[in-house]
Coordinates of C-alpha atoms in Angstrom, one line a residue:
M18 CA 73.4 -119.4 22.7
S19 CA 72.3 -115.8 22.3
L20 CA 68.8 -114.5 23.3
T21 CA 67.9 -114.1 19.7
A22 CA 68.9 -117.7 18.8
R23 CA 66.9 -119.0 21.8
F24 CA 64.0 -116.9 20.7
E25 CA 64.1 -118.3 17.2
A26 CA 64.3 -121.9 18.5
A27 CA 61.3 -121.4 20.6
L28 CA 59.2 -120.4 17.6
A29 CA 60.0 -123.5 15.5
G30 CA 56.9 -124.4 13.6
A31 CA 54.9 -121.2 14.4
A32 CA 52.7 -120.1 11.5
R33 CA 53.6 -116.8 9.8
P34 CA 52.9 -113.9 9.6
I35 CA 53.8 -113.1 13.2
G36 CA 51.8 -110.7 15.4
L37 CA 53.0 -109.3 18.7
A38 CA 51.1 -108.4 21.9
V39 CA 53.1 -105.6 23.4
S40 CA 52.0 -103.6 26.5
G41 CA 55.1 -101.5 27.1
G42 CA 56.5 -103.5 30.0
S43 CA 60.0 -105.0 29.8
D44 CA 58.9 -108.5 28.9
S45 CA 56.7 -107.5 26.0
L46 CA 59.2 -104.8 24.7
S47 CA 61.9 -107.5 24.7
L48 CA 59.5 -109.6 22.6
L49 CA 59.2 -106.8 20.1
Y50 CA 63.0 -106.2 19.7
L51 CA 63.9 -109.9 19.6
A52 CA 61.2 -110.5 17.0
S53 CA 62.6 -107.7 14.9
E54 CA 66.2 -109.0 15.2
A55 CA 65.2 -112.6 14.5
G56 CA 64.1 -111.8 10.9
L57 CA 60.7 -113.4 11.2
G58 CA 59.3 -111.5 8.2
E59 CA 56.7 -108.8 8.3
L60 CA 55.6 -108.1 11.8
T61 CA 52.5 -106.4 13.2
C62 CA 51.9 -105.3 16.8
A63 CA 48.9 -104.7 19.0
T64 CA 48.5 -103.0 22.4
V65 CA 45.4 -103.6 24.4
N66 CA 44.2 -100.6 26.4
H67 CA 42.0 -101.7 29.2
G68 CA 41.1 -98.1 30.2
L69 CA 41.9 -98.9 33.9
R70 CA 45.0 -96.8 34.5
A71 CA 45.9 -93.3 33.7
E72 CA 49.4 -94.4 32.7
A73 CA 48.0 -96.6 29.9
L74 CA 48.0 -93.8 27.3
A75 CA 51.7 -93.1 27.9
E76 CA 52.5 -96.8 27.7
T77 CA 50.7 -97.1 24.4
A78 CA 52.6 -94.2 23.1
L79 CA 55.9 -95.8 24.2
V80 CA 55.0 -98.9 22.2
A81 CA 54.0 -96.9 19.2
R82 CA 57.3 -95.1 19.1
A83 CA 59.3 -98.3 19.4
C84 CA 57.2 -99.8 16.6
A85 CA 57.7 -96.7 14.4
E86 CA 61.5 -96.9 14.9
L87 CA 61.5 -100.6 13.8
G88 CA 59.0 -100.2 11.0
V89 CA 56.4 -102.4 12.6
A90 CA 52.7 -101.7 12.1
H91 CA 51.0 -100.9 15.4
E92 CA 47.4 -100.8 16.5
V93 CA 45.7 -100.0 19.8
L94 CA 42.8 -102.3 20.8
D95 CA 40.4 -100.8 23.3
W96 CA 38.7 -103.0 25.9
R97 CA 36.4 -101.9 28.6
W98 CA 35.2 -103.8 31.7
N99 CA 31.4 -103.9 32.0
G100 CA 31.6 -104.3 35.8
A101 CA 30.5 -107.9 35.9
G102 CA 32.7 -110.7 37.3
N103 CA 36.2 -110.6 38.6
L104 CA 38.1 -107.7 37.1
Q105 CA 41.4 -109.5 36.6
A106 CA 39.8 -112.6 35.1
E107 CA 37.6 -110.5 32.8
A108 CA 40.4 -108.3 31.7
R109 CA 42.5 -111.3 30.8
A110 CA 39.7 -112.9 28.8
G111 CA 38.8 -109.6 27.2
R112 CA 42.5 -109.1 26.2
Y113 CA 42.7 -112.5 24.5
R114 CA 39.4 -112.0 22.7
A115 CA 40.5 -108.6 21.4
L116 CA 43.9 -110.0 20.3
A117 CA 42.2 -113.0 18.6
D118 CA 39.8 -110.7 16.7
W119 CA 42.7 -108.4 15.7
A120 CA 44.8 -111.4 14.5
K121 CA 42.0 -112.8 12.3
R122 CA 41.3 -109.4 10.9
R123 CA 45.0 -108.8 10.0
G124 CA 45.6 -112.4 8.8
V125 CA 48.1 -113.1 11.6
G126 CA 49.2 -116.7 11.8
T127 CA 50.7 -116.7 15.3
V128 CA 50.4 -114.1 18.1
L129 CA 53.4 -113.9 20.4
I130 CA 52.8 -113.3 24.2
G131 CA 55.6 -112.1 26.5
H132 CA 55.4 -114.5 29.4
T133 CA 58.8 -115.4 31.0
A134 CA 60.4 -117.9 33.3
D135 CA 59.4 -115.6 36.2
D136 CA 55.8 -115.8 35.2
V137 CA 56.0 -119.6 35.1
A138 CA 57.5 -119.6 38.7
E139 CA 54.9 -117.2 40.0
T140 CA 52.0 -119.1 38.4
F141 CA 53.4 -122.4 39.8
L142 CA 53.4 -121.0 43.4
M143 CA 50.0 -119.4 43.0
R144 CA 48.5 -122.7 41.8
M145 CA 50.3 -124.8 44.4
A146 CA 48.8 -122.5 47.1
R147 CA 45.3 -123.3 45.6
G148 CA 45.9 -127.0 45.7
S149 CA 46.1 -127.5 41.9
G150 CA 46.9 -130.9 40.5
L151 CA 49.5 -131.8 37.9
K152 CA 47.8 -130.1 35.0
G153 CA 47.6 -126.8 36.9
L154 CA 51.3 -127.0 38.0
A155 CA 52.7 -127.9 34.6
Q156 CA 54.4 -125.1 32.7
M157 CA 52.1 -123.0 30.6
Q158 CA 52.1 -124.0 26.9
G159 CA 54.8 -122.7 24.6
Q160 CA 52.6 -122.9 21.5
W161 CA 48.9 -123.6 21.2
Q162 CA 45.7 -122.9 19.1
A163 CA 42.7 -121.1 20.4
E164 CA 39.9 -118.9 18.9
G165 CA 41.0 -119.9 15.4
V166 CA 44.5 -118.3 16.0
G167 CA 48.0 -119.7 16.8
W168 CA 49.6 -118.4 20.0
A169 CA 53.2 -118.7 21.2
R170 CA 55.3 -117.8 24.3
P171 CA 58.9 -117.7 23.1
L172 CA 60.3 -116.2 26.3
L173 CA 59.4 -119.0 28.7
A174 CA 63.0 -120.1 29.2
M175 CA 64.2 -116.5 29.7
S176 CA 64.3 -114.6 33.0
R177 CA 63.0 -111.1 33.4
A178 CA 66.4 -110.0 34.6
E179 CA 68.2 -111.1 31.5
L180 CA 65.6 -109.5 29.3
R181 CA 65.9 -106.2 31.2
A182 CA 69.7 -106.4 30.8
Y183 CA 69.1 -106.9 27.0
L184 CA 66.9 -103.8 26.9
R185 CA 69.5 -101.7 28.9
A186 CA 72.2 -102.8 26.4
R187 CA 70.0 -101.3 23.7
G188 CA 69.4 -98.1 25.7
Q189 CA 65.7 -98.9 25.7
D190 CA 63.4 -97.9 28.6
W191 CA 60.2 -99.7 29.5
A192 CA 57.0 -98.9 31.4
E193 CA 56.6 -100.0 35.0
D194 CA 53.1 -100.9 36.0
R195 CA 52.6 -99.8 39.7
S196 CA 50.2 -102.7 40.3
N197 CA 53.2 -105.0 39.9
T198 CA 54.3 -103.9 43.4
D199 CA 50.9 -103.9 45.0
L200 CA 50.7 -106.8 47.5
K201 CA 46.9 -107.0 47.3
Y202 CA 47.5 -109.1 44.2
D203 CA 48.4 -112.8 44.6
R204 CA 51.0 -112.7 41.8
V205 CA 52.8 -109.9 43.5
K206 CA 52.8 -111.8 46.8
M207 CA 54.4 -114.8 45.1
R208 CA 57.0 -112.6 43.4
Q209 CA 57.9 -111.2 46.8
A210 CA 57.9 -114.7 48.4
L211 CA 60.4 -115.8 45.7
A212 CA 62.7 -112.9 46.4
D213 CA 62.4 -113.2 50.2
A214 CA 63.2 -117.0 50.2
G215 CA 65.9 -116.6 47.6
L216 CA 64.2 -119.2 45.4
S217 CA 65.3 -119.5 41.8
S218 CA 62.6 -118.8 39.3
A219 CA 64.6 -120.7 36.7
R220 CA 64.7 -123.8 38.8
I221 CA 61.0 -123.6 39.5
A222 CA 60.3 -123.1 35.8
Q223 CA 62.4 -126.2 35.1
T224 CA 60.3 -128.2 37.5
A225 CA 57.1 -126.9 35.8
A226 CA 58.6 -127.9 32.4
R227 CA 59.1 -131.5 33.7
L228 CA 55.6 -131.6 35.0
A229 CA 54.4 -130.4 31.6
Q230 CA 56.1 -133.5 30.1
A231 CA 54.4 -135.7 32.6
D232 CA 51.1 -134.0 31.8
A233 CA 51.6 -134.6 28.1
A234 CA 52.1 -138.3 28.8
L235 CA 48.9 -138.5 30.9
E236 CA 47.0 -136.7 28.2
E237 CA 48.0 -139.4 25.7
M238 CA 46.8 -142.0 28.1
A239 CA 43.5 -140.1 28.5
R240 CA 43.0 -140.0 24.8
H241 CA 43.6 -143.7 24.5
A242 CA 41.3 -144.5 27.4
A243 CA 38.5 -142.3 26.0
Q244 CA 38.4 -144.4 22.8
Q245 CA 38.0 -147.5 24.9
V246 CA 35.3 -146.4 27.4
A247 CA 33.1 -143.8 25.6
Q248 CA 31.5 -142.7 22.4
L249 CA 29.6 -139.7 21.1
E250 CA 26.0 -140.4 20.3
G251 CA 24.4 -137.2 18.9
R252 CA 25.4 -134.6 21.4
N253 CA 25.6 -137.1 24.3
I254 CA 28.8 -138.7 25.6
V255 CA 27.9 -142.3 26.5
I256 CA 30.4 -144.0 28.9
C257 CA 30.7 -147.6 30.1
G258 CA 30.4 -147.3 33.9
D259 CA 32.5 -150.3 34.8
A260 CA 35.3 -149.4 32.3
L261 CA 35.3 -145.8 33.6
A262 CA 35.5 -146.9 37.2
A263 CA 38.5 -149.2 36.4
L264 CA 40.6 -146.3 35.1
P265 CA 43.2 -144.6 37.3
E266 CA 41.7 -141.7 39.2
E267 CA 43.8 -139.0 37.4
I268 CA 42.7 -140.3 34.0
T269 CA 39.0 -140.5 35.1
H270 CA 39.2 -136.9 36.4
R271 CA 40.7 -135.6 33.2
L272 CA 38.1 -137.2 31.0
M273 CA 35.1 -136.2 33.1
S274 CA 36.4 -132.7 33.7
A275 CA 36.8 -132.1 30.0
W276 CA 33.5 -133.8 29.1
T277 CA 31.4 -132.0 31.7
G278 CA 33.0 -128.7 30.8
W279 CA 32.4 -129.2 27.1
Q280 CA 28.8 -130.3 27.6
G281 CA 28.0 -127.6 30.0
Q282 CA 29.8 -125.0 27.8
S283 CA 31.5 -123.6 30.9
A284 CA 34.6 -121.5 30.7
Y285 CA 35.9 -123.4 33.7
P286 CA 35.4 -127.1 34.6
P287 CA 33.6 -128.1 37.8
R288 CA 35.5 -128.2 41.0
R289 CA 37.3 -131.6 41.5
A290 CA 35.4 -132.5 44.7
A291 CA 32.0 -131.6 43.1
L292 CA 32.7 -133.6 40.0
A293 CA 34.0 -136.6 42.0
A294 CA 30.8 -136.6 44.1
A295 CA 28.5 -136.3 41.0
L296 CA 30.4 -139.2 39.3
A297 CA 30.2 -141.4 42.4
R298 CA 26.4 -140.8 42.4
A299 CA 26.2 -141.7 38.7
L300 CA 28.2 -144.9 39.2
S301 CA 25.8 -145.9 42.0
G302 CA 22.8 -145.3 39.8
Q303 CA 21.8 -141.7 40.7
D304 CA 21.5 -138.7 38.4
S305 CA 23.1 -135.3 39.0
T306 CA 23.3 -131.9 37.4
L307 CA 26.5 -130.0 37.3
N308 CA 27.5 -126.7 35.7
G309 CA 24.9 -126.9 32.9
C310 CA 25.3 -130.6 32.2
A311 CA 23.6 -133.7 33.5
L312 CA 25.4 -136.9 34.6
L313 CA 22.8 -139.7 34.1
A314 CA 23.0 -143.3 35.2
H315 CA 21.4 -145.6 32.7
R316 CA 21.8 -149.4 32.2
G317 CA 25.3 -149.5 33.5
R318 CA 26.4 -146.4 31.6
V319 CA 27.2 -142.9 32.6
I320 CA 25.8 -140.4 30.1
V321 CA 27.1 -136.8 30.0
A322 CA 24.2 -134.8 28.6
R323 CA 23.3 -131.2 28.2
E324 CA 21.0 -130.1 31.1
A325 CA 17.5 -129.3 29.7
A326 CA 17.1 -126.3 32.0
A327 CA 20.2 -124.7 30.6
V328 CA 18.7 -124.5 27.1
A329 CA 15.1 -123.8 27.9
G330 CA 13.9 -121.0 25.7
L331 CA 17.4 -120.6 24.1
Q332 CA 17.0 -119.1 20.6
A333 CA 19.3 -119.9 17.6
Q334 CA 21.8 -117.2 16.6
G335 CA 21.8 -117.5 12.8
E336 CA 22.6 -121.1 11.9
A337 CA 24.0 -121.9 15.4
W338 CA 22.3 -122.9 18.6
D339 CA 23.9 -123.8 21.9
G340 CA 27.4 -124.3 20.4
L341 CA 26.3 -126.5 17.4
S342 CA 24.6 -126.4 14.0
L343 CA 22.9 -128.8 11.7
A344 CA 24.0 -129.5 8.2
G345 CA 21.3 -130.6 5.8
E346 CA 18.5 -129.3 3.5
R347 CA 15.4 -127.8 5.2
P348 CA 12.8 -125.1 4.4
S349 CA 13.6 -121.5 5.2
D350 CA 11.0 -121.2 7.9
V351 CA 12.5 -124.0 10.0
E352 CA 14.1 -123.0 13.3
L353 CA 16.8 -124.8 15.3
R354 CA 16.1 -125.2 19.1
A355 CA 15.9 -127.8 21.8
L356 CA 13.8 -130.9 21.3
G357 CA 12.1 -130.5 24.7
A358 CA 9.2 -132.5 26.1
E359 CA 6.8 -131.6 23.3
G360 CA 9.2 -132.7 20.7
L361 CA 10.0 -135.9 22.4
A362 CA 6.3 -136.7 22.7
A363 CA 6.0 -136.3 18.9
V364 CA 8.6 -139.1 18.4
K365 CA 6.7 -142.2 19.3
D366 CA 9.6 -144.7 19.1
W367 CA 12.2 -142.5 20.9
R368 CA 13.0 -145.3 23.4
A369 CA 14.5 -147.4 20.6
Q370 CA 17.5 -145.1 20.8
G371 CA 18.4 -146.7 24.1
L372 CA 18.9 -143.3 25.9
P373 CA 17.0 -142.0 28.9
R374 CA 14.5 -139.2 28.5
A375 CA 16.7 -136.7 30.3
A376 CA 19.5 -137.2 27.8
L377 CA 17.2 -136.3 24.8
L378 CA 15.4 -133.2 26.0
A379 CA 18.3 -130.8 25.2
T380 CA 19.3 -132.4 21.9
P381 CA 18.9 -130.2 18.8
A382 CA 15.7 -130.3 16.8
L383 CA 14.2 -128.4 13.9
W384 CA 10.8 -126.8 14.3
Q385 CA 8.4 -125.5 11.7
G386 CA 6.4 -123.2 14.0
A387 CA 4.9 -125.5 16.6
R388 CA 5.4 -128.7 14.5
L389 CA 8.5 -130.8 15.0
F390 CA 10.2 -131.0 11.6
A391 CA 13.2 -133.2 12.5
A392 CA 15.0 -134.6 15.5
P393 CA 18.4 -135.8 14.1
S394 CA 19.5 -137.5 17.3
L395 CA 16.4 -139.7 17.2
G396 CA 16.5 -140.4 13.4
F397 CA 13.2 -138.5 13.0
G398 CA 12.8 -136.4 9.9
G399 CA 15.5 -135.8 7.2
A400 CA 19.2 -136.6 7.4
F401 CA 21.1 -134.0 9.3
K402 CA 24.7 -133.8 10.6
L403 CA 25.6 -132.2 13.9
N404 CA 28.5 -129.8 13.7
F405 CA 30.0 -128.6 17.0
K406 CA 31.7 -125.3 17.3
V407 CA 34.1 -126.9 19.8
P408 CA 34.7 -130.7 19.1
A409 CA 34.1 -133.1 22.0
P410 CA 37.4 -133.5 23.9
Y411 CA 39.2 -136.8 23.5
L412 CA 36.5 -138.1 21.2
S413 CA 37.2 -136.1 18.0
D414 CA 39.9 -136.5 15.5

């Protein structure tokens, strides 16, 4: 099967129109030319300029020329690091945010990313060195949804070598990023280790693909288990302690990692050891806080709640507050913020809800100045529905 045919097969079901993330390297330029040959309809292309390397302008110009020759609209998206956090992690997150904003503005259905089998193998070794579990070692997704946009990696079963041979056959040059040979980066070290050991990236990618199948099966088991052991009550996830403890460790970890990450609104879930320790305390009747959420032990249940300290003084942004909003009629001078101790004191029968005090303090409430107008989680005030920006994992349709 030709590269173009393999490319088309990898995009089965991807929403149109198609957008392309092209940096000027061999992988992403192959993405551009294969998409053009595949006849995917009107294409649009974006290049993210991080402003970190002098060569970036030349690489952007290379992509612009290739797009002009193919009749593909091209746009440069500028991203700049603010100096906070890890540069590589921030650049990656910033790149995806810029591409998502661009895709929504241009009406793109799916953005194509140029990751290859070599990237799969390098990522596998990097994560194995860090002690990752099955989910971390599984092959990166071929298609997924995030930030309201579809994403796809149609080159995952193709090697960098065959893509470069494809470009050479077309007489097409590509840009070489000098950081790709700098051994201070973990990915470059793994690339060198693969070459030194004579390991096959394709074989490692096949292993990662099989692990992805196993991961999908475990995800289905986790979804089924979640329906049996937990329910969403307001913004709290209420779990039967005995039923949770009886689950296989891997399923328990998946559920609790997803639930604590969601409740704490953290970009990354808590470390496995820290989460296991907090869960053990909760199952033995002790409360814990972890990454912006609280694990509360209450009447044989484990409650994953938002930590009150994490929302203290947090103001609403328009209609949204702390990743959620309330649907329902209310006066224009009513403000959405945390219930807090003062609000809880205003609801005389709050204990009738059967939840501990610590699980209610960070629940959403409507305030009219200093007066509590409504506390939907406690049935106080009018009828309001909680809408979450990100649905609760495993518990939402």
